[in-house]
XYZ file of C-alpha atoms in Angstrom:
421
model
C 65.233 219.169 158.527
C 63.289 221.008 155.806
C 66.171 220.610 153.330
C 66.489 216.891 154.092
C 62.747 216.382 153.668
C 62.851 218.264 150.362
C 65.739 216.058 149.172
C 63.934 212.864 150.152
C 60.918 213.976 148.107
C 62.762 215.012 144.943
C 65.138 212.020 144.692
C 62.355 209.385 144.294
C 60.778 211.503 141.544
C 64.026 211.326 139.554
C 64.429 207.638 140.413
C 61.062 206.836 138.810
C 62.263 208.301 135.501
C 65.563 206.407 135.665
C 63.753 203.142 136.485
C 61.480 203.588 133.463
C 64.512 203.987 131.184
C 66.373 200.930 132.542
C 63.242 198.757 132.516
C 62.645 199.577 128.869
C 66.303 198.797 128.180
C 65.762 195.145 129.163
C 62.939 194.817 126.609
C 65.140 196.320 123.889
C 67.995 193.964 124.778
C 65.642 190.963 124.578
C 64.531 192.064 121.106
C 68.175 192.342 120.017
C 69.024 188.857 121.336
C 65.957 187.292 119.705
C 66.653 188.957 116.378
C 70.300 187.898 116.457
C 69.250 184.295 117.114
C 66.830 184.305 114.171
C 69.410 185.879 111.873
C 72.133 183.365 112.803
C 69.674 180.506 112.280
C 68.762 181.862 108.854
C 72.439 182.199 107.919
C 73.139 178.617 109.016
C 70.149 177.273 107.071
C 71.157 179.261 103.999
C 74.755 178.033 103.998
C 73.737 174.393 104.543
C 70.943 174.534 101.972
C 72.730 176.517 99.272
C 72.178 173.887 96.571
C 68.464 173.597 97.312
C 68.047 177.373 97.358
C 69.742 177.720 93.984
C 67.942 174.776 92.400
C 64.559 176.227 93.383
C 65.568 179.749 92.303
C 64.792 180.847 95.846
C 67.734 183.248 96.181
C 65.548 186.416 95.968
C 63.193 185.009 98.614
C 66.057 184.176 100.989
C 67.699 187.552 100.381
C 64.414 189.276 101.199
C 64.050 187.288 104.440
C 67.617 188.068 105.431
C 67.191 191.746 104.558
C 64.034 191.974 106.687
C 65.656 190.241 109.651
C 68.828 192.271 109.276
C 66.789 195.491 109.189
C 64.897 194.488 112.338
C 68.191 193.647 114.058
C 69.654 196.997 112.997
C 66.661 198.934 114.317
C 66.518 196.937 117.559
C 70.263 197.367 118.096
C 70.058 201.094 117.394
C 67.121 201.519 119.760
C 68.904 199.517 122.430
C 72.099 201.521 121.936
C 70.207 204.793 122.287
C 68.531 203.690 125.492
C 71.769 202.275 126.853
C 73.471 205.604 126.272
C 70.413 207.472 127.533
C 70.552 205.847 130.978
C 73.852 207.449 132.148
C 72.936 210.731 130.430
C 69.554 210.744 132.146
C 71.287 209.902 135.413
C 73.703 212.810 134.948
C 70.885 215.206 134.094
C 68.883 213.999 137.091
C 71.887 214.624 139.320
C 72.264 218.168 138.003
C 68.515 218.747 138.393
C 68.493 217.504 142.001
C 71.544 219.572 142.962
C 70.016 222.646 141.290
C 66.760 222.193 143.179
C 68.649 221.745 146.450
C 70.711 224.885 145.781
C 67.614 226.942 145.018
C 65.585 225.648 147.935
C 68.499 225.557 150.373
C 69.602 229.038 149.327
C 66.122 230.359 149.989
C 66.213 228.842 153.487
C 69.597 230.480 154.180
C 68.547 233.904 152.880
C 65.119 234.192 154.455
C 64.818 236.307 157.556
C 63.741 233.459 159.804
C 67.177 231.814 159.549
C 65.838 228.290 158.986
C 69.245 227.120 157.758
C 72.768 228.244 158.585
C 75.101 228.874 155.633
C 77.758 226.568 157.112
C 75.237 223.736 157.482
C 74.055 224.265 153.915
C 77.608 224.077 152.532
C 78.280 220.913 154.557
C 75.054 219.356 153.252
C 76.009 220.136 149.634
C 79.490 218.674 150.158
C 78.106 215.448 151.603
C 75.378 215.162 148.976
C 77.875 215.594 146.115
C 79.817 212.607 147.454
C 76.652 210.511 147.613
C 75.423 211.411 144.116
C 78.528 210.016 142.348
C 78.104 206.364 143.371
C 74.354 206.730 142.816
C 74.995 207.668 139.172
C 77.444 204.770 138.843
C 74.738 202.425 140.130
C 72.361 203.647 137.413
C 74.969 202.897 134.723
C 75.556 199.456 136.232
C 71.811 198.778 136.285
C 71.629 199.558 132.575
C 74.371 197.012 131.874
C 72.725 194.480 134.181
C 69.433 194.760 132.311
C 71.200 194.073 129.035
C 73.028 191.107 130.557
C 69.810 189.732 132.048
C 68.188 189.660 128.623
C 71.030 187.534 127.228
C 71.251 185.394 130.361
C 67.539 184.622 130.450
C 67.696 183.089 126.950
C 70.493 180.772 128.080
C 68.763 179.915 131.366
C 65.580 178.999 129.475
C 67.529 176.187 127.814
C 69.411 175.166 130.958
C 66.247 175.108 133.065
C 64.216 173.162 130.499
C 63.087 170.023 132.302
C 64.641 166.735 131.197
C 61.874 164.320 130.253
C 63.915 161.134 130.637
C 65.903 160.602 133.837
C 67.697 157.740 135.551
C 65.791 155.950 138.281
C 67.199 156.548 141.781
C 68.127 152.851 141.975
C 69.290 152.492 138.341
C 72.154 150.076 137.774
C 75.207 150.386 135.541
C 75.258 148.272 132.385
C 78.736 146.758 132.467
C 78.566 144.396 129.480
C 76.181 143.182 126.778
C 76.037 139.395 126.740
C 72.741 137.996 125.418
C 70.065 139.888 123.482
C 67.809 142.907 122.927
C 64.090 142.151 123.209
C 61.127 144.352 122.248
C 58.024 143.228 124.157
C 54.588 144.578 123.161
C 55.991 148.028 122.401
C 53.592 150.838 121.561
C 54.527 154.478 121.175
C 52.795 157.709 120.280
C 53.748 161.342 119.720
C 51.057 163.274 121.578
C 47.809 161.736 120.336
C 49.342 160.238 117.178
C 50.080 156.475 117.371
C 53.450 155.597 115.819
C 54.178 152.022 116.952
C 51.658 149.312 117.804
C 52.425 145.997 119.492
C 56.031 145.611 118.311
C 57.698 142.307 119.253
C 61.087 141.027 118.106
C 64.460 139.866 119.398
C 68.016 140.669 118.349
C 70.427 138.019 119.613
C 74.020 138.960 120.368
C 76.121 139.047 117.208
C 73.065 138.975 114.911
C 71.821 141.587 112.470
C 68.158 142.616 112.202
C 66.936 144.980 109.479
C 63.857 147.215 109.508
C 62.290 147.970 106.117
C 59.330 150.143 105.231
C 58.239 153.539 103.906
C 59.015 156.775 105.721
C 56.933 157.524 108.791
C 56.162 153.940 109.869
C 58.285 154.164 113.034
C 61.590 152.523 112.047
C 63.775 155.280 113.526
C 61.546 155.454 116.599
C 62.249 151.775 117.289
C 65.985 152.495 117.109
C 65.618 155.517 119.404
C 63.920 153.448 122.115
C 67.050 151.338 122.707
C 69.292 154.192 124.001
C 66.237 155.840 125.639
C 66.086 158.877 123.422
C 62.352 158.243 123.847
C 60.307 156.194 126.315
C 57.784 153.636 125.092
C 54.148 154.465 125.802
C 53.603 150.829 126.768
C 55.610 147.625 126.708
C 59.324 147.313 127.373
C 62.722 147.114 125.716
C 64.990 144.691 127.538
C 68.723 144.151 127.207
C 70.012 140.940 128.772
C 66.616 140.515 130.422
C 66.673 143.918 132.153
C 64.420 146.811 131.150
C 66.502 149.629 129.659
C 64.745 151.988 132.089
C 66.518 150.175 134.927
C 69.965 150.961 133.514
C 71.873 154.202 133.992
C 71.610 155.987 130.660
C 75.296 156.862 130.449
C 76.361 153.233 130.847
C 73.591 152.078 128.481
C 74.676 154.424 125.700
C 78.337 153.590 126.275
C 77.574 150.138 124.835
C 76.271 151.605 121.555
C 77.385 153.437 118.439
C 75.216 155.164 115.863
C 75.740 155.807 112.161
C 72.917 157.843 110.650
C 71.960 159.495 107.379
C 72.519 162.885 108.989
C 76.290 163.068 109.344
C 77.257 165.160 112.355
C 80.873 166.318 112.275
C 82.515 169.223 114.062
C 84.769 172.057 112.960
C 87.823 170.355 114.412
C 90.610 168.005 113.367
C 89.966 164.573 111.881
C 91.610 163.060 114.969
C 89.255 164.835 117.390
C 86.199 163.937 115.304
C 87.057 160.231 115.371
C 88.061 160.246 119.058
C 85.028 162.321 120.049
C 84.779 162.653 123.833
C 88.046 160.766 124.413
C 90.776 163.415 124.924
C 93.313 160.778 125.989
C 92.930 158.720 122.792
C 96.092 157.476 121.121
C 96.892 158.119 117.470
C 97.403 154.377 116.935
C 93.834 153.584 118.040
C 92.413 156.351 115.849
C 94.364 155.111 112.820
C 93.162 151.550 113.450
C 89.531 152.741 113.516
C 90.050 154.758 110.324
C 91.483 151.721 108.525
C 88.454 149.604 109.448
C 86.248 152.396 108.051
C 88.250 152.619 104.788
C 89.105 156.200 105.723
C 92.860 156.029 106.357
C 93.883 156.479 102.704
C 91.933 159.673 102.061
C 92.901 161.052 105.484
C 96.584 160.683 104.621
C 95.931 162.556 101.361
C 94.707 165.619 103.275
C 97.015 168.520 104.047
C 97.849 167.631 107.655
C 96.634 164.047 107.830
C 94.833 163.303 111.086
C 95.438 166.869 112.259
C 93.593 168.418 109.300
C 90.692 170.674 110.284
C 87.634 169.639 108.263
C 85.573 172.841 108.518
C 82.028 173.404 109.719
C 80.167 170.049 109.597
C 83.009 168.579 107.539
C 82.428 170.875 104.573
C 85.944 170.207 103.217
C 85.186 166.514 102.721
C 82.968 164.714 100.221
C 79.763 162.982 101.309
C 81.372 159.547 101.221
C 84.410 160.764 103.156
C 82.214 162.339 105.840
C 80.235 159.130 106.233
C 83.392 157.002 106.488
C 84.656 159.408 109.144
C 81.446 158.924 111.125
C 81.888 155.148 110.739
C 85.475 155.452 112.016
C 84.088 157.302 115.044
C 81.669 154.429 115.651
C 84.474 151.855 115.260
C 86.721 153.760 117.668
C 84.109 153.466 120.411
C 84.241 149.642 120.095
C 80.496 149.242 120.689
C 78.686 146.033 121.573
C 75.499 147.279 119.893
C 75.389 149.078 116.554
C 72.488 151.107 115.151
C 72.572 152.069 111.458
C 69.820 154.469 110.381
C 69.775 154.992 106.589
C 73.571 155.212 106.701
C 74.036 155.022 102.902
C 70.795 156.518 101.580
C 72.276 159.945 100.763
C 75.337 158.627 98.886
C 76.005 158.098 95.193
C 76.767 154.609 93.869
C 80.555 155.035 93.942
C 80.585 156.423 97.482
C 78.105 153.801 98.650
C 80.419 150.979 97.599
C 83.298 152.147 99.805
C 80.968 153.095 102.671
C 79.134 149.754 102.486
C 82.454 147.932 102.714
C 83.285 150.031 105.789
C 79.882 149.232 107.298
C 80.409 145.513 106.703
C 83.715 145.770 108.573
C 81.967 147.629 111.382
C 79.072 145.147 111.650
C 81.281 142.070 111.742
C 80.652 140.244 115.017
C 78.453 143.041 116.405
C 74.792 143.072 117.350
C 73.268 145.357 114.734
C 69.930 147.021 114.049
C 69.788 148.292 110.464
C 67.275 150.730 109.016
C 67.629 150.921 105.248
C 65.958 150.965 101.851
C 68.809 149.550 99.810
C 69.063 145.801 99.269
C 72.852 145.836 99.551
C 72.546 146.897 103.185
C 69.880 144.442 104.377
C 70.056 141.247 102.312
C 72.659 139.694 104.640
C 70.550 140.382 107.750
C 69.650 137.397 109.930
C 66.085 138.691 110.084
C 64.267 141.333 108.053
C 61.186 143.027 109.531
C 58.767 144.653 107.080
C 56.841 147.527 108.664
C 53.641 149.276 107.679
C 51.393 151.561 109.705
C 53.511 151.202 112.838
C 53.259 147.400 112.805
C 55.486 144.513 111.732
C 53.588 142.794 108.909
C 56.260 140.382 107.604
C 59.444 138.848 108.947
C 62.084 136.419 107.776
C 65.481 136.361 106.092
C 66.164 137.500 102.532
C 65.713 134.077 100.912
C 62.604 133.117 102.883
C 60.840 136.384 102.102
C 61.676 136.157 98.393
C 60.205 132.640 98.304
C 57.015 133.637 100.117
C 54.099 133.980 97.719
C 52.592 137.481 97.756
C 55.386 138.819 99.957
C 55.586 142.596 100.184
C 59.356 142.249 100.493
C 59.433 140.382 97.173
C 57.585 143.271 95.554
C 59.906 145.830 97.138
C 62.911 143.821 96.019
C 61.856 144.209 92.395
C 61.535 147.989 92.727
C 65.043 149.292 92.111
C 64.032 152.825 92.927
C 63.257 151.679 96.489
C 65.838 149.031 97.234
C 68.736 149.829 94.893
């Protein structure tokens, strides 16, 4: 009984030390994961912004940032490695310490004159305890690995558990077809306390093209983002075929739309898979047809493996015009009823813009289109042009009407080639 009591006292003392080591290990693992994330982000930004970095002679600054982050990652990794290796070693040492204490104390009980403990009982106790201590040490090693895994898992779970701001209503309906129009009714929107849109009203009839024109920051892209419910209006409503977009299931709503934006998002995959994004059962014939509409088929066939050519991270193996035509082909392949073009040609040179604009004209033919652009070539054929300023629509009309309106802001913008050409 005395030996058992002694054992029950000494084991928790060792357990406290082991717990302190494994608890600290989780903190070290979190530091390693955070540092790795920052370093990978910096590497991605550096590779994508190489031209800007060089043009601003910022290479030494970037190298210094990377060196600092790399040094922190090295130190955090080394500290984590030491603690990870320390846990089993500490466990082993604790086991030896406990057994030694039991041998000393138990031996004293066997050898004293009072005969508190029989030698046979002592040997049996040691034999049983030695069998128990092995899995206990294995548990300590497993706990160390668990703490490291928890640190990585918690970063992932933070993203997965982040609440979704925009959800389908319980009674939301599926949008099966688009047949009539898109209507903005008294739309206002703000980011936090900052007003972005104020009392926006306009209609896009089926098959018509409406263009939004204005300086950066007046809310043009926000208007476009309200249609697929990337954002929710602060007040007012966006209606498609007379039904508020909030009453549609988002998946069915977005299935009716395609987007072509200034920021070209392509994936490190084949040309085929980039065009047929999200459609694993797509046929090569349909992909080729979409590429031809986008004026992309010719350059695709000039690549090494045609439609099975891998284009690299974000399409790095293609030119800017080729990447944009590929994104247009992706939009064509979806066969959308509604098309949203957000500065789709603003980042292209004149030669690339010509081929891309022709592809966009093919894409827009017969489709309901909302165009956000600065360049006259993109908007002059629009059925209605909306001039925006300060989050409001201040002028509207077609190209000819606005040019013939005395004092028209559009007329002034039209004469400024650096804005609209």
